[in-house]
Amino acid sequence: MPTYIKWRDGRATLVEDVFTNIADGAGMTPGEVIVSLGRFQTEGEALLAEGRKVGVRLTSAEEAEALAYDLPRIAVVALELPKFGDGRAYTNARLLRERFGFTGEIRAVGDVLREQAVFMVRCGFDAFEPADGSTSEQWDAAAHRFRHVYQRSADGRTPAFAERQG
Amino acid sequence: MYRYDVLDKEFLADRSAEFREQVGRRLSGELTEDQFKPLRLRNGLYLQLHAYMLRIAIPYGSLNPTQLRKLAWIGRSYDKGYGHFTTRTNLQFHWIKLADAPDILDHLASVDMHALQTSGNCIRNVSADPYAGATAEEIDDPRVWAEAIRQWSSVHPEFSYLPRKFKIAVTAAPKDRTAAKTHDIGLHLKRARDGALGFEVMTGGGLGRLPHIAPTIREFLPVQRLFSYLEAILRTYNRHGRRDNIHKARIKILVAALGREEFARQVEAEWEKIGPGPDLPDTELARIRAAFAPTAFETLPSRSEVFDAAKAANPALARFARNNLKPHKVSGYSIVEISLKAIGETPGDATSDQMEVVADLAERFGQNDIRVTHEQNLVLPHVKLDDVPAVWEALAAVGLATPNMNLVSDIIACPGLDYCALANARAISVAQNIALKFTDQDRAEKIGELKVKISGCINACGHHHVGHIGILGVDKKGEEFYQLTLGGSGAEDAAVGSALGPALPYDKVADAVDTLVEVYLRERAEGERFLDTFRRTGVAPFKEAVYADVH
Amino acid sequence: MKVLTANRLIDGEVVFWKDAEWVERFADAQLFSGDDAEAAEAAEAHGKNQPTVVVEPYLIDLIESEGLWAPVSYRERIRALGPTNLNHGKQAEGGAGIEALQHAHGAARSKGRVDLIKRK
């Protein structure tokens, strides 16, 4: 079974991936699946009715708001980074966590590099499919790079200004 | 000045360690150049024509003597004994080795400095009025807000992969010394009738290929709500800014495409959803504000007998005083501008020796405070009038007393084709040629305020669009040509200049500027600056004279 | 005529290809004649295969000026010499090769382009 990196209790660990990523136009497979937003909108009801877990893939051009009402039924939101420099997924991740209270998995897919670990974890991503072959140890080290942060974000870390107040 | 506490220091140390590791991975071949380039750019390291260039952030242009001495030492130890101050109030070293860069960042961190976010599509070094804390014009100290923005923008989780770079300026005086309207966000501190502090928020300014002057999207933002509002602007931009075309990716294009009202509406809608969560607590603002508390000024008479006598005895000092001293808010003090535009030298360059002299003067006479301006000069913001003769003498001894602030030879120029991998044409030597046309200081003073700004390519680091005379270098089949624009301004009366005519070859540019000045002297009405005359007459007389001369 | 150039990874120094080595002086660079495009491309491919030695090697065009080959573009002349505002970089070493390059003609000047400027 394929594996990916999962962020749990502030640690990155390698876990088995029970989800199958279903490309648009590809045949449906049994079990837990991740489908595109378009496909979820047409097939989502039926898939959920079968009692399986369903994840939805958002491109960087698609906005988290499109899923607002479906989030309680969705197990995974996979946010695509077509290239590492496309930062729209960070906004989507924060909104999913902070505005829509999504508690399921937010997975980074696409051009996912270790250098982004700290940003992704802070924005609420908790699952990663690194494109650079990073191990969970490397991911963990990268995500823990900074002892202090300056902003409030989806990870709930105490920002410097609050640390200073003791 | 703001002093880094242990948190700030540990944050920098972590960043420095990260970069050292990344450089190691590049040198070992684990990272390809394509993968490494964005990482080194995040740390201000470019690969240019002759070597690597390290761009060091000088947040809101503020330095203490220890920091400036460290920069001088780095220049001597790792470069060729000089550095280049930029229009973003950064310092660039142009002869850096990749293998040395991690050590340099450690040395910088030892004096609370860094090269963080001096490149890349992130929030860049924040700029503020170089006269902050010294001018009577300001209604609040913009450094308080600039420092808060510096911290908030450092390794921002959501806004570090924006469509394009993002620049913020803060000013608190009617006279704009930050070019706020050419920034992605310009924040102008204002006071409401009830005394409350707020910002006028201007968004969508920028130079480059498609210059825009920032429109105001909010007349009054209560200062306590700054960070939630910034988050709303940045989020709107991050989501909707163009990512398909690098030349249309700045926020100015989004604001222009949506229109000011619609952009403002989207920001306000997002701001409402965000709420006050991201705003900084008053306690933190108070902590930062305390760091900028006014230094103890002495009670002095408004005139200094020592200074007046020295001026009377020495016309060169008198000329320096006329051009390089600016009024201080406290009686008996002055703001001293240090020109990095010695005639015939490289605009913005300072040698390590010069930096050390300025550091010493700041320590002895200037309350340990040094500023860098976006016009590539330095400022000692708090000098007693009594001490001006001594300061002037020390500056003159190292070639730093050029009395040309805001005059025609106070030219902004980017490094251009002499150093920069992006440039199409040289900028420095064009500036040198022009300055050499105006060595007669009486004539220069007679000409008065005239801002010449030169960029070696369309990226406009030399701010040519907003020069009273703007000069843009272009490449025509391997040869340097220059397009002239007139009537731009980066100040509170901001405007983009309009083209004079066809591009001129390299060796005709300085003559053309001389001709433009002659036309101005001929045409000007009483009290008019070059810019005022141009705005009244239009381009016709200038164009006629230049293209009659050049053949 | 062409020359293969790049910047060295570790220090950014401008380097030129000479018989499968990278050298620092333009005067020492290996010249590839127009008839021998294959050799130039082979050298370029070889250079691109050294990502831990140099960054982005590329071929530049030369032009003859009084018996000397010089880069056509002004940018490449500056790379081969150093900046024009200070005597830094390769030109600091001086010597006949540097001097010849500094005075080389033929970089596009006086080809009638000043005619672009219309007289009133």
Short mmCIF file of C-alpha atoms in Angstrom, two decimals, chain C residues 28-119:
data_model
loop_
_atom_site.label_atom_id
_atom_site.label_comp_id
_atom_site.label_asym_id
_atom_site.label_seq_id
_atom_site.Cartn_x
_atom_site.Cartn_y
_atom_site.Cartn_z
CA ASP C 28 41.98 31.53 -22.53
CA ALA C 29 38.55 30.38 -23.71
CA GLN C 30 38.23 27.76 -26.40
CA LEU C 31 36.85 29.21 -29.64
CA PHE C 32 34.23 27.27 -31.56
CA SER C 33 34.04 28.24 -35.20
CA GLY C 34 30.74 28.54 -37.00
CA ASP C 35 31.60 25.42 -39.00
CA ASP C 36 31.89 23.39 -35.86
CA ALA C 37 28.52 23.83 -34.21
CA GLU C 38 28.64 20.21 -33.13
CA ALA C 39 31.71 20.70 -30.95
CA ALA C 40 30.16 23.77 -29.34
CA GLU C 41 26.95 21.95 -28.59
CA ALA C 42 28.84 18.97 -27.23
CA ALA C 43 30.76 21.26 -24.89
CA GLU C 44 27.52 22.92 -23.80
CA ALA C 45 25.94 19.54 -23.09
CA HIS C 46 29.03 18.53 -21.15
CA GLY C 47 28.85 21.75 -19.14
CA LYS C 48 25.16 21.35 -18.38
CA ASN C 49 26.01 17.95 -17.00
CA GLN C 50 28.10 19.54 -14.24
CA PRO C 51 25.41 21.04 -12.00
CA THR C 52 27.64 21.07 -8.93
CA VAL C 53 30.41 22.90 -10.78
CA VAL C 54 28.70 25.61 -12.83
CA VAL C 55 25.30 27.25 -13.19
CA GLU C 56 23.50 27.40 -16.54
CA PRO C 57 26.26 27.28 -19.15
CA TYR C 58 25.45 28.95 -22.47
CA LEU C 59 27.17 29.80 -25.75
CA ILE C 60 27.85 33.40 -26.66
CA ASP C 61 28.52 34.94 -30.05
CA LEU C 62 31.80 36.67 -30.81
CA ILE C 63 32.76 39.31 -33.28
CA GLU C 64 36.18 40.05 -34.72
CA SER C 65 37.76 43.36 -33.89
CA GLU C 66 41.26 44.08 -35.17
CA GLY C 67 42.32 40.48 -35.15
CA LEU C 68 40.81 39.79 -31.76
CA TRP C 69 37.62 37.97 -30.92
CA ALA C 70 35.33 39.77 -28.51
CA PRO C 71 31.79 39.06 -27.30
CA VAL C 72 29.19 40.77 -29.48
CA SER C 73 26.94 41.84 -26.66
CA TYR C 74 27.89 44.54 -24.25
CA ARG C 75 26.63 42.40 -21.37
CA GLU C 76 29.09 39.65 -22.19
CA ARG C 77 31.95 42.13 -22.46
CA ILE C 78 31.11 43.35 -18.95
CA ARG C 79 31.06 39.75 -17.75
CA ALA C 80 34.45 39.14 -19.31
CA LEU C 81 35.94 42.33 -17.85
CA GLY C 82 34.09 43.46 -14.74
CA PRO C 83 31.93 46.51 -14.05
CA THR C 84 32.68 49.78 -15.82
CA ASN C 85 32.31 51.95 -12.72
CA LEU C 86 35.20 50.44 -10.78
CA ASN C 87 38.33 48.58 -11.77
CA HIS C 88 37.08 45.38 -10.15
CA GLY C 89 36.74 41.86 -11.37
CA LYS C 90 38.75 40.31 -14.16
CA GLN C 91 39.95 43.62 -15.58
CA ALA C 92 41.84 44.37 -12.35
CA GLU C 93 44.49 41.90 -13.45
CA GLY C 94 45.24 44.05 -16.52
CA GLY C 95 47.42 42.84 -19.35
CA ALA C 96 47.20 42.84 -23.11
CA GLY C 97 44.18 40.51 -23.36
CA ILE C 98 42.12 42.68 -21.03
CA GLU C 99 43.18 45.90 -22.69
CA ALA C 100 42.34 44.59 -26.14
CA LEU C 101 38.91 43.55 -24.97
CA GLN C 102 38.32 46.93 -23.36
CA HIS C 103 39.00 48.63 -26.66
CA ALA C 104 37.39 46.13 -28.96
CA HIS C 105 35.09 47.66 -31.53
CA GLY C 106 32.18 46.17 -33.32
CA ALA C 107 29.65 45.82 -30.53
CA ALA C 108 26.83 47.14 -32.66
CA ARG C 109 27.75 50.84 -32.44
CA SER C 110 27.65 53.03 -35.57
CA LYS C 111 25.33 50.88 -37.57
CA GLY C 112 22.98 53.68 -38.35
CA ARG C 113 20.84 53.18 -35.30
CA VAL C 114 21.32 56.78 -34.22
CA ASP C 115 19.07 57.48 -37.18
CA LEU C 116 16.23 56.37 -34.95
CA ILE C 117 16.36 59.82 -33.48
CA LYS C 118 14.34 62.05 -35.71
CA ARG C 119 15.47 65.54 -36.31
#
